[in-house]
Amino acid sequence: MEVNPRKAAVIGCGAVGASIAFRFLQQGLFSHLVLLDANADKAEGEARDLRDGLPYGAAMEIAAGSYDDLTDCALVVITAGANQKPGETRLDLIGKNTKILQSIIREITARAFGGILLIVSNPVDVLTYAAWKLSGYPRERVIGSGTVLDTGRLKQLLGAELRVDSRNIHAFIIGEHGDSELAVWSEANVSGLALEDFCRIRGQALQREDMDRLYREVRDSAYEIIRRKGATYYGIAMAVGRIAACIVKDEHAVLPVSVVLEGQYGFRELALSIPSLVGRNGLEDVLEIPLSPGEQRDLENSVQQMKEAIASLDL
């Protein structure tokens, strides 16, 4: 069946999935949105709630559906899985969420689905690799939300630190979307101005201890939010909305999505959050950005943790 470029689905209607659906409604990217959940009543309830806002949003059809409705979707977002609880790391979710993912991928591949899979469930890098391996789809069509959210957190915090609009901050968090992620300070800039030059011009100082503090705030942000309100969902919904826009509008934009590596940075047989070109067909290219020696070591450490996590999978 021919893919409808303006049809999408969200699998998993918990707080994250529902927030993503709400973001899609706000953006007006799609004309059709299908919601699926193991609890059919939950999916139907979310669809009805969202439809109530259609007179004040974009023109689109929103409905609870089944896997048969996914065949012509251009994008399927998978958020289903156990939530991260206070004290848990994302990697603690591997076993239960891999089993859930297996059942979902089995249903999708049983149909003639020709769109893009966007994995959001955690641990996202490990599950992106698992989804690619289980589905047999080309790696271009299986990507994860990666560190797009973490990168947004870094931009927001660094913008506040420097007293400049965070949209002018260009910096990346890469590696695992989790505790071993790293900030690429060596390539960070403010609208093309290196951080050091921007600070000099503004008469500001950004010391190594300031960078370390900001990095820790980014890395631990989810833990702090979960401790206070039980879950994170608005930020990731905004991040997924950004990825979806890149796909629907064929933007060829650079985002640190989770992608399966095929020798980039010297690594393969794992998925990692790396700056990549994203467009209508999903992954277009993986960018090997320059890293300092220390950043390269941190990335290798993140890779090692991902390899150990992948080795524990029963695929």
PDB file of C-alpha atoms in Angstrom, residues 1 6 51 54 69 86 93 135 140 157 170 183 189 197 223 231 267 305 315:
ATOM      1  CA  MET A   1       0.000   0.000   0.000  1.00  0.00           C
ATOM      2  CA  ARG A   6       0.438  12.971   6.298  1.00  0.00           C
ATOM      3  CA  ARG A  51     -10.896  15.536  19.034  1.00  0.00           C
ATOM      4  CA  LEU A  54     -10.092  20.162  16.853  1.00  0.00           C
ATOM      5  CA  ASP A  69      -4.451   1.018  10.388  1.00  0.00           C
ATOM      6  CA  PRO A  86      12.435   7.264  40.962  1.00  0.00           C
ATOM      7  CA  LEU A  93      14.081  -0.850  31.797  1.00  0.00           C
ATOM      8  CA  SER A 135      12.111  -5.565  11.969  1.00  0.00           C
ATOM      9  CA  GLU A 140      17.218   4.680   7.464  1.00  0.00           C
ATOM     10  CA  LEU A 157      20.478  25.868  30.378  1.00  0.00           C
ATOM     11  CA  HIS A 170      24.295  25.349  18.853  1.00  0.00           C
ATOM     12  CA  ALA A 183      28.385  17.228  25.916  1.00  0.00           C
ATOM     13  CA  ASN A 189      28.819  27.995  19.627  1.00  0.00           C
ATOM     14  CA  ASP A 197      34.712  34.324  21.697  1.00  0.00           C
ATOM     15  CA  TYR A 223      15.800  12.169  37.629  1.00  0.00           C
ATOM     16  CA  ALA A 231       7.397  11.326  34.935  1.00  0.00           C
ATOM     17  CA  PHE A 267      31.733   1.731  15.784  1.00  0.00           C
ATOM     18  CA  GLN A 305      27.995   0.599  28.033  1.00  0.00           C
ATOM     19  CA  LEU A 315      16.588 -11.057  20.195  1.00  0.00           C
TER      20      LEU A 315
END
